[in-house]
Coordinates of C-alpha atoms in Angstrom, one line a residue:
M426 CA 18.6 52.8 -25.0
C427 CA 16.0 51.1 -27.0
A428 CA 18.2 49.3 -29.7
L429 CA 20.2 47.9 -26.9
R430 CA 17.7 47.4 -24.2
V431 CA 15.2 46.0 -26.7
T432 CA 11.7 46.7 -25.5
A433 CA 8.5 47.1 -27.5
D434 CA 8.3 50.8 -28.1
C435 CA 11.6 50.5 -30.0
F436 CA 10.3 48.9 -33.1
P437 CA 7.7 49.6 -35.9
K438 CA 4.7 47.3 -36.5
L439 CA 6.1 43.9 -37.6
S440 CA 4.6 40.8 -39.3
A441 CA 4.0 37.9 -37.3
A442 CA 7.1 36.1 -38.9
T443 CA 9.6 38.5 -37.5
T444 CA 7.7 39.4 -34.1
S445 CA 9.7 36.4 -32.0
M446 CA 13.1 37.9 -33.1
A447 CA 12.2 41.7 -32.9
F448 CA 11.0 41.3 -29.1
F449 CA 13.8 39.6 -27.8
S450 CA 14.6 41.1 -24.5
P451 CA 18.1 40.7 -22.8
P452 CA 18.1 40.6 -19.1
Y453 CA 21.3 42.8 -18.7
P454 CA 22.2 46.3 -19.5
P455 CA 24.6 47.6 -22.0
Y456 CA 28.0 48.7 -20.8
D457 CA 28.5 52.6 -20.3
P458 CA 31.0 54.9 -19.1
T459 CA 29.2 55.6 -15.8
D460 CA 31.3 52.7 -14.6
K461 CA 34.7 54.4 -14.4
T462 CA 36.3 51.0 -13.8
G463 CA 35.2 49.9 -17.4
F464 CA 37.0 50.2 -20.6
S465 CA 34.2 52.2 -21.8
Y466 CA 35.1 55.0 -19.5
E467 CA 38.8 55.0 -20.5
T468 CA 37.6 55.1 -24.1
V469 CA 35.6 58.4 -23.7
V470 CA 38.3 60.0 -21.7
K471 CA 41.3 59.1 -23.6
R472 CA 40.8 56.9 -27.0
W473 CA 38.1 59.0 -28.7
P474 CA 39.7 62.4 -27.9
I475 CA 42.9 61.0 -29.6
I476 CA 41.0 59.6 -32.7
L477 CA 39.3 62.9 -33.0
T478 CA 42.9 64.4 -33.1
T479 CA 44.2 62.2 -35.8
V480 CA 41.2 63.3 -37.9
I481 CA 42.1 67.0 -37.3
D482 CA 45.8 66.2 -38.1
N483 CA 44.7 64.5 -41.3
V484 CA 42.7 67.4 -42.6
Y485 CA 45.6 69.8 -41.4
S486 CA 48.0 67.7 -43.5
V487 CA 46.0 67.8 -46.6
N488 CA 45.3 71.6 -46.2
H489 CA 49.4 72.1 -45.9
E490 CA 49.7 70.4 -49.3
L491 CA 46.7 72.4 -50.7
T492 CA 48.5 75.8 -50.0
E493 CA 50.8 75.0 -53.1
F494 CA 47.9 75.2 -55.2
P495 CA 45.9 78.5 -55.4
D496 CA 42.9 76.8 -57.3
K497 CA 42.2 74.9 -54.3
A498 CA 41.6 77.9 -52.0
A499 CA 38.1 77.1 -51.5
K500 CA 38.8 73.4 -50.6
L501 CA 41.5 74.7 -48.3
D502 CA 39.1 77.2 -46.3
E503 CA 36.6 74.6 -46.0
G504 CA 39.2 72.3 -44.5
K505 CA 39.8 74.8 -41.9
A506 CA 36.2 74.8 -41.1
L507 CA 36.4 71.2 -40.9
I508 CA 39.1 71.3 -38.2
A509 CA 37.3 73.9 -36.3
T510 CA 33.9 71.6 -36.3
I511 CA 35.8 68.6 -35.1
S512 CA 37.7 70.5 -32.7
R513 CA 34.5 71.8 -31.0
L514 CA 33.3 68.3 -30.9
K515 CA 36.5 67.2 -29.0
Y516 CA 35.8 70.1 -26.5
G517 CA 32.2 69.3 -26.1
M518 CA 32.9 65.4 -25.5
A519 CA 35.5 66.2 -22.5
R520 CA 32.8 68.6 -20.8
D521 CA 30.2 65.6 -21.1
R522 CA 28.0 67.8 -23.5
A523 CA 24.6 66.5 -25.2
L524 CA 25.1 64.5 -28.2
E525 CA 23.8 66.6 -31.5
P526 CA 21.7 65.3 -33.8
I527 CA 23.1 64.0 -37.0
L528 CA 22.5 66.5 -39.8
A529 CA 20.8 65.2 -43.1
D530 CA 23.6 64.3 -45.3
G531 CA 21.8 62.1 -48.0
E532 CA 23.3 58.9 -46.7
A533 CA 21.8 56.1 -44.7
L534 CA 20.7 56.0 -41.2
V535 CA 20.3 59.6 -40.1
D536 CA 16.8 59.2 -39.1
E537 CA 17.5 56.2 -37.1
Y538 CA 20.3 57.6 -35.3
N539 CA 18.5 60.5 -34.6
A540 CA 15.5 58.6 -33.4
E541 CA 17.5 56.6 -30.8
L542 CA 19.1 59.8 -29.8
G543 CA 15.6 61.3 -29.0
R544 CA 15.0 58.1 -26.6
L545 CA 18.1 58.5 -24.8
E546 CA 17.2 62.0 -24.2
E547 CA 13.9 61.1 -22.6
R548 CA 16.2 59.0 -20.5
G549 CA 18.5 61.3 -19.4
Q550 CA 21.4 59.3 -21.3
N551 CA 22.4 61.8 -24.2
T552 CA 25.7 62.8 -23.3
W553 CA 29.3 61.4 -23.8
F554 CA 29.3 59.9 -20.5
T555 CA 26.1 58.6 -20.1
A556 CA 25.2 57.1 -23.2
P557 CA 25.4 53.2 -23.9
W558 CA 29.1 52.6 -25.2
L559 CA 28.0 50.7 -28.3
Y560 CA 25.6 53.4 -29.3
A561 CA 27.6 56.3 -28.5
E562 CA 30.7 54.7 -30.5
C563 CA 28.9 54.1 -33.5
Y564 CA 27.1 57.4 -33.4
L565 CA 30.6 59.2 -33.2
Y566 CA 31.9 57.7 -36.6
R567 CA 28.5 58.2 -38.2
L568 CA 28.7 62.0 -37.1
I569 CA 32.1 62.4 -38.2
R570 CA 31.3 61.0 -41.7
S571 CA 28.2 63.4 -41.6
I572 CA 30.5 66.4 -40.9
F573 CA 32.4 65.3 -44.2
A574 CA 29.5 64.4 -46.3
T575 CA 28.0 67.7 -45.8
S576 CA 30.9 69.5 -47.0
Q577 CA 31.3 70.5 -50.7
H578 CA 34.9 69.6 -51.3
W579 CA 35.6 66.9 -48.8
K580 CA 32.4 64.6 -49.3
S581 CA 34.7 61.5 -50.7
H582 CA 37.4 62.3 -48.1
D583 CA 38.4 59.3 -45.7
P584 CA 40.1 60.9 -42.7
F585 CA 41.7 57.3 -41.7
F586 CA 42.8 56.0 -45.2
S587 CA 46.4 57.2 -45.0
Q588 CA 46.6 55.8 -41.6
K589 CA 45.4 52.3 -42.9
L590 CA 47.6 52.5 -45.8
D591 CA 50.7 53.4 -43.9
T592 CA 50.2 50.6 -41.6
Y593 CA 49.7 48.1 -44.6
Q594 CA 52.6 49.2 -46.3
A595 CA 54.8 48.9 -43.2
S596 CA 54.0 45.2 -42.9
G597 CA 55.9 44.0 -45.8
T598 CA 57.7 41.0 -43.9
A599 CA 54.7 39.6 -42.7
V600 CA 52.7 40.0 -46.2
H601 CA 55.8 38.8 -48.2
R602 CA 56.0 35.7 -45.9
L603 CA 52.3 34.7 -46.1
A604 CA 52.6 34.8 -49.9
A605 CA 55.5 32.8 -49.8
T606 CA 53.7 30.1 -47.6
L607 CA 50.9 30.2 -50.4
A608 CA 53.2 29.6 -53.0
E609 CA 54.8 26.6 -51.4
L610 CA 51.6 25.2 -50.8
E611 CA 50.8 25.1 -54.4
S612 CA 53.3 22.5 -55.1
E613 CA 51.1 20.2 -52.7
K614 CA 48.0 21.3 -53.8
D615 CA 46.6 17.6 -54.8
K616 CA 47.8 16.0 -51.8
I617 CA 46.0 18.7 -49.4
V618 CA 42.8 18.6 -51.5
N619 CA 42.6 15.0 -51.3
D620 CA 43.7 14.4 -47.7
P621 CA 41.4 15.9 -45.0
E622 CA 44.1 15.6 -42.3
K623 CA 46.6 17.8 -44.1
A624 CA 43.6 20.2 -44.8
K625 CA 42.6 20.2 -41.2
V626 CA 45.9 20.9 -40.0
L627 CA 46.3 23.7 -42.3
F628 CA 42.7 25.1 -41.5
H629 CA 43.8 25.5 -37.7
E630 CA 46.8 27.2 -38.5
M631 CA 45.0 29.4 -41.1
T632 CA 42.2 30.2 -38.6
Q633 CA 44.6 31.2 -35.9
M634 CA 46.7 33.4 -38.7
C635 CA 43.2 35.2 -39.4
L636 CA 42.3 35.2 -35.7
W637 CA 45.4 37.1 -34.5
G638 CA 45.9 39.4 -37.6
N639 CA 48.5 41.9 -36.8
A640 CA 49.3 40.0 -33.5
T641 CA 49.7 36.5 -35.2
D642 CA 52.8 34.3 -34.6
L643 CA 53.8 34.4 -38.3
S644 CA 56.3 31.6 -37.8
L645 CA 53.2 29.2 -37.7
L646 CA 52.9 29.6 -41.4
T647 CA 56.4 31.1 -42.4
N648 CA 58.0 29.1 -45.1
M649 CA 56.2 25.9 -44.7
T650 CA 57.3 22.9 -46.6
P651 CA 55.8 19.5 -47.3
E652 CA 57.9 18.3 -44.4
D653 CA 56.4 20.9 -42.4
I654 CA 53.1 19.9 -43.0
E655 CA 53.8 16.3 -42.0
H656 CA 55.3 17.7 -38.9
L657 CA 52.4 19.8 -38.1
Q658 CA 50.3 16.6 -38.2
T659 CA 52.4 14.9 -35.3
I660 CA 52.9 17.8 -33.2
G661 CA 49.8 19.9 -34.0
R662 CA 47.9 19.0 -30.7
E663 CA 51.0 20.0 -28.7
A664 CA 51.2 23.2 -30.5
Q665 CA 47.3 24.1 -30.1
D666 CA 47.9 23.2 -26.4
A667 CA 50.6 25.8 -26.1
R668 CA 48.6 28.6 -27.5
K669 CA 45.3 27.2 -25.8
E670 CA 45.6 29.6 -23.0
F671 CA 45.3 32.6 -24.7
I672 CA 42.2 31.2 -26.8
L673 CA 39.8 31.3 -23.9
K674 CA 36.9 29.6 -26.2
D675 CA 38.0 27.6 -29.0
D676 CA 35.4 25.6 -31.4
Q677 CA 37.8 25.2 -34.1
S678 CA 37.3 21.4 -34.2
A679 CA 33.5 21.9 -34.6
V680 CA 34.0 24.7 -37.4
W681 CA 36.2 22.3 -39.3
E682 CA 33.5 19.3 -38.9
H683 CA 30.8 21.8 -40.3
I684 CA 33.1 22.6 -43.2
M685 CA 33.7 19.1 -44.2
T686 CA 29.7 18.6 -44.6
L687 CA 29.9 21.4 -47.4
K688 CA 30.4 20.9 -51.0
S689 CA 31.3 23.8 -53.1
A690 CA 29.5 26.2 -50.9
R691 CA 29.4 29.8 -50.5
I692 CA 30.7 31.5 -47.4
D693 CA 30.6 35.1 -46.2
F694 CA 33.2 37.4 -44.1
V695 CA 32.0 40.3 -42.5
L696 CA 35.0 42.2 -42.4
D697 CA 36.9 44.0 -39.7
N698 CA 40.3 46.0 -40.3
A699 CA 42.0 47.1 -43.6
G700 CA 45.4 46.4 -44.3
F701 CA 47.2 43.3 -43.0
E702 CA 44.4 41.8 -41.3
L703 CA 42.4 42.1 -44.6
F704 CA 45.6 40.4 -46.2
T705 CA 45.1 37.4 -43.8
D706 CA 41.3 37.6 -44.5
L707 CA 42.1 36.9 -48.1
V708 CA 44.8 34.3 -47.5
F709 CA 42.3 32.6 -45.6
A710 CA 39.6 32.7 -48.0
D711 CA 42.2 31.5 -50.7
F712 CA 43.1 28.6 -48.5
L713 CA 39.4 27.4 -48.3
V714 CA 38.6 27.8 -52.1
S715 CA 41.9 26.7 -53.4
Y716 CA 43.0 23.7 -51.2
T717 CA 39.6 22.3 -49.9
P718 CA 36.5 20.7 -52.0
Y719 CA 34.2 22.2 -49.6
I720 CA 34.2 26.0 -50.5
S721 CA 33.9 27.6 -54.1
K722 CA 32.7 31.1 -53.3
V723 CA 33.6 33.7 -50.8
V724 CA 31.6 37.1 -50.3
F725 CA 33.2 39.9 -48.2
H726 CA 31.1 42.4 -46.6
P727 CA 32.8 46.0 -45.9
K728 CA 31.7 49.0 -44.5
S729 CA 30.0 51.9 -46.5
I730 CA 31.8 54.7 -44.5
P731 CA 34.9 55.5 -42.4
W732 CA 34.5 53.3 -39.4
F733 CA 36.1 52.7 -36.0
V734 CA 39.2 54.1 -37.8
S735 CA 40.5 50.8 -39.8
D736 CA 37.4 49.2 -40.8
V737 CA 37.5 48.2 -44.7
T738 CA 35.7 50.3 -47.1
P739 CA 35.4 49.5 -50.8
P740 CA 38.1 51.8 -51.7
D741 CA 40.2 50.0 -48.9
F742 CA 39.6 46.8 -50.4
A743 CA 40.6 48.1 -53.9
A744 CA 43.7 49.8 -52.5
L745 CA 44.9 46.4 -51.0
L746 CA 45.2 45.0 -54.5
G747 CA 46.5 47.9 -56.2
A748 CA 50.2 48.1 -57.2
S749 CA 50.6 51.6 -55.7
S750 CA 49.4 50.2 -52.3
L751 CA 51.8 47.2 -51.8
P752 CA 54.2 47.1 -49.0
R753 CA 57.3 49.2 -49.5
G754 CA 60.2 47.9 -51.0
P755 CA 60.8 45.3 -54.0
V756 CA 57.5 43.2 -54.5
P757 CA 58.4 39.4 -54.5
E758 CA 57.2 37.0 -57.5
N759 CA 55.3 35.2 -55.1
L760 CA 53.4 38.5 -53.8
E761 CA 52.6 39.4 -57.5
R762 CA 51.2 35.8 -58.2
T763 CA 49.1 35.9 -55.0
I764 CA 47.6 39.3 -56.1
A765 CA 47.0 38.3 -59.7
R766 CA 45.3 35.1 -58.6
W767 CA 42.9 37.1 -56.1
D768 CA 42.4 39.6 -58.9
T769 CA 41.3 36.4 -61.1
Y770 CA 39.0 35.2 -58.5
L771 CA 37.3 38.7 -58.1
A772 CA 36.9 38.6 -62.1
N773 CA 35.2 35.2 -62.1
G774 CA 33.1 35.6 -59.1
T775 CA 35.0 33.0 -56.8
F776 CA 35.6 36.4 -54.5
S777 CA 33.5 39.3 -54.4
L778 CA 32.1 42.0 -52.3
S779 CA 28.6 42.6 -51.2
V780 CA 28.3 45.7 -52.8
P781 CA 30.0 47.0 -56.1
R782 CA 33.8 47.1 -56.0
D783 CA 33.8 50.7 -57.1
A784 CA 31.1 51.9 -54.6
A785 CA 31.7 55.2 -53.2
I786 CA 32.2 56.2 -49.7
G787 CA 28.7 56.7 -48.2
M788 CA 26.9 55.3 -51.1
P789 CA 23.5 53.9 -49.4
D790 CA 23.0 50.1 -50.2
E791 CA 20.6 47.9 -48.5
M792 CA 23.4 45.3 -48.3
V793 CA 25.9 47.3 -46.5
N794 CA 23.9 49.9 -44.4
F795 CA 23.2 47.5 -41.3
W796 CA 27.0 47.1 -40.7
T797 CA 27.1 50.8 -39.5
S798 CA 24.2 51.1 -37.7
P799 CA 24.2 51.1 -33.8
W800 CA 22.1 48.1 -33.6
P801 CA 22.7 44.5 -32.1
Y802 CA 22.9 42.0 -34.9
W803 CA 20.1 39.9 -33.3
E804 CA 18.0 42.8 -35.1
M805 CA 19.3 41.9 -38.5
R806 CA 16.2 40.2 -39.6
H807 CA 13.7 42.9 -39.5
R808 CA 16.1 45.9 -39.8
A809 CA 18.0 44.5 -42.8
P810 CA 15.9 41.6 -44.3
K811 CA 18.1 41.6 -47.5
V812 CA 21.2 41.1 -45.4
W813 CA 19.4 38.2 -43.6
D814 CA 18.2 36.4 -46.5
A815 CA 21.4 36.5 -48.2
L816 CA 23.3 35.4 -45.2
R817 CA 20.5 32.5 -44.7
E818 CA 22.0 31.1 -47.9
S819 CA 25.5 31.0 -46.6
G820 CA 27.6 27.8 -45.9
L821 CA 29.2 29.7 -43.0
V822 CA 29.3 33.4 -41.8
I823 CA 32.6 34.4 -40.4
F824 CA 32.4 37.6 -38.1
K825 CA 35.9 39.3 -37.7
G826 CA 37.0 41.3 -34.9
D827 CA 35.9 42.8 -31.7
L828 CA 33.2 45.3 -32.9
N829 CA 31.4 42.2 -34.9
Y830 CA 31.6 40.5 -31.7
R831 CA 30.2 43.4 -29.4
K832 CA 27.3 43.6 -31.8
L833 CA 26.7 39.9 -31.8
T834 CA 26.3 40.0 -28.1
G835 CA 24.7 43.3 -27.9
D836 CA 27.5 44.8 -25.8
L837 CA 25.7 43.8 -22.7
R838 CA 26.9 43.0 -19.2
W839 CA 26.8 39.2 -19.6
P840 CA 27.8 36.8 -17.0
V841 CA 31.1 35.5 -18.6
D842 CA 30.0 31.9 -18.4
T843 CA 26.9 32.8 -20.4
P844 CA 26.8 30.6 -23.3
F845 CA 27.3 32.2 -26.8
E846 CA 24.3 30.8 -28.1
T847 CA 22.2 32.6 -25.5
A848 CA 24.1 36.0 -25.8
V849 CA 23.6 36.3 -29.4
G850 CA 19.8 35.9 -29.0
P851 CA 17.4 35.1 -31.8
L852 CA 20.4 35.2 -34.3
A853 CA 21.6 31.8 -32.8
H854 CA 21.4 28.9 -35.6
A855 CA 19.8 31.5 -38.0
F856 CA 23.1 30.3 -40.3
P857 CA 26.3 28.7 -39.6
L858 CA 28.0 31.6 -37.5
L859 CA 31.8 31.8 -36.8
S860 CA 33.1 34.5 -34.6
L861 CA 37.0 35.3 -34.6
R862 CA 37.6 38.0 -31.9
T863 CA 40.8 39.1 -30.0
N864 CA 39.6 40.6 -27.0
K865 CA 39.6 44.5 -26.8
A866 CA 36.2 45.2 -25.0
D867 CA 34.6 44.3 -21.9
V868 CA 31.9 41.9 -23.1
A869 CA 32.8 38.1 -23.2
V870 CA 30.8 35.0 -22.9
G871 CA 31.3 31.5 -23.4
V872 CA 34.3 31.4 -20.7
P873 CA 34.4 29.3 -17.8
R874 CA 33.9 31.4 -14.8
S875 CA 36.8 29.7 -13.0
V876 CA 39.1 30.8 -16.1
A877 CA 37.9 34.3 -15.8
E878 CA 38.3 34.5 -12.1
A879 CA 41.7 33.3 -12.2
L880 CA 42.8 35.9 -14.8
D881 CA 41.2 38.5 -12.8
A882 CA 43.1 37.4 -9.9
R883 CA 46.3 37.6 -11.6
G884 CA 45.5 41.3 -12.7
E885 CA 45.3 40.3 -16.5
K886 CA 43.3 42.7 -18.5
W887 CA 42.3 39.7 -20.4
R888 CA 39.0 41.3 -21.6
V889 CA 40.7 44.4 -23.6
N890 CA 44.3 43.9 -23.7
G891 CA 44.3 41.9 -27.1
R892 CA 46.3 39.2 -25.9
Y893 CA 43.4 36.9 -25.5
A894 CA 41.0 35.6 -27.9
L895 CA 37.4 33.9 -28.5
I896 CA 36.6 31.4 -31.6
S897 CA 32.9 30.9 -31.1
F898 CA 30.8 29.0 -33.4
L899 CA 27.2 27.9 -33.8
P900 CA 25.7 25.7 -36.6
R901 CA 22.6 26.1 -38.5
G902 CA 19.4 25.3 -36.8
N903 CA 15.5 25.4 -37.0
V904 CA 14.8 29.2 -37.3
Q905 CA 11.2 29.9 -38.7
N906 CA 11.5 31.6 -41.8

């Protein structure tokens, strides 16, 4: 595939200023399901059919509710047609059928996806079990979106929204504890702001809270008192060492050293999952703008369409702050204050989305289209120059999660000890870059070969089981404008 096996015929005519980045030719092929021992094969055989079944179940559930409303008969009938279409897609996937061109739906990237599909067909790699994994997975979600976007009554429907909302509403204990932590920090705000050592300890804990998301050990931050902060300063190294075996690349100290060079800077989050993980992202952002002098503004980058089941869309972002979406049960005053503060930050521009907060699902926008493309992020400069220009002005760009990591590294078969700087190609040093990733796919770089071999020898599924993580940072460097 051209977008992953980058060659000259993949690109339009480019100016001299962008040529060096565009013609990056990595020396390794992408992961694909022709390797039956890899996670990509398991994904096509098991994970994708399950995901399509959840889409079918969601439409069926909505249709069941529509039976009570005679005036919704047209939507109900169209829902049945959607179920049939997605069922055929699932059937064809199991039989390794050819990927179908995406229908023109008035939204972004249809021509681009279909052009790549044409190139794959020329190579005989255009079926579910032969296409490069990253392309096929991105294609799947763009195809699902097209199926809904070309309907009459289901254009704005997110078949994963209820699943995202249910998961968040079931995370009340963790959400309440984090809100309580922020409330307790308020009484010590002046001391934290004026004591870089205290801020450093909290930064490490917040980074790991944000890294692990749903898997985080919330005891690290729960009910933290001023005395606890002092205690962390004395035992912080020991606690970090205890967790270090699960963080196979750990650039936290380098990130903090970089952050301390900033002054009232803007940073950017390229978001991953909605719900509780998004809540942790906001907690981390709140800490950085409220308790350090280094950051004054945070821009969050969502996806424009339902993406990889749980990725954040603008409606997901709005829902997290809405009263009707809060975790089940009584709402503690601490959580109410936290949400109110975030609302204030959104109103005064301290927090913002890269697109309008009320952006509808599927609305094309130059600031968001690139994130739902099939391309590695090293193609950002010429594929999405507006995004590139914006991130070049950032004090730090934080890429959350596994998919963003796969796109940063092209989802290629890099040797495990390949430097992260090498694997991100021409994106290296374009802007200060931090990747927070729990491992849920095969690609991994920046890990000592001896560590990887020891894990493999123990039979650890360390690349894909979500128990291990990578914190990878690159500072800004000299990149030709």
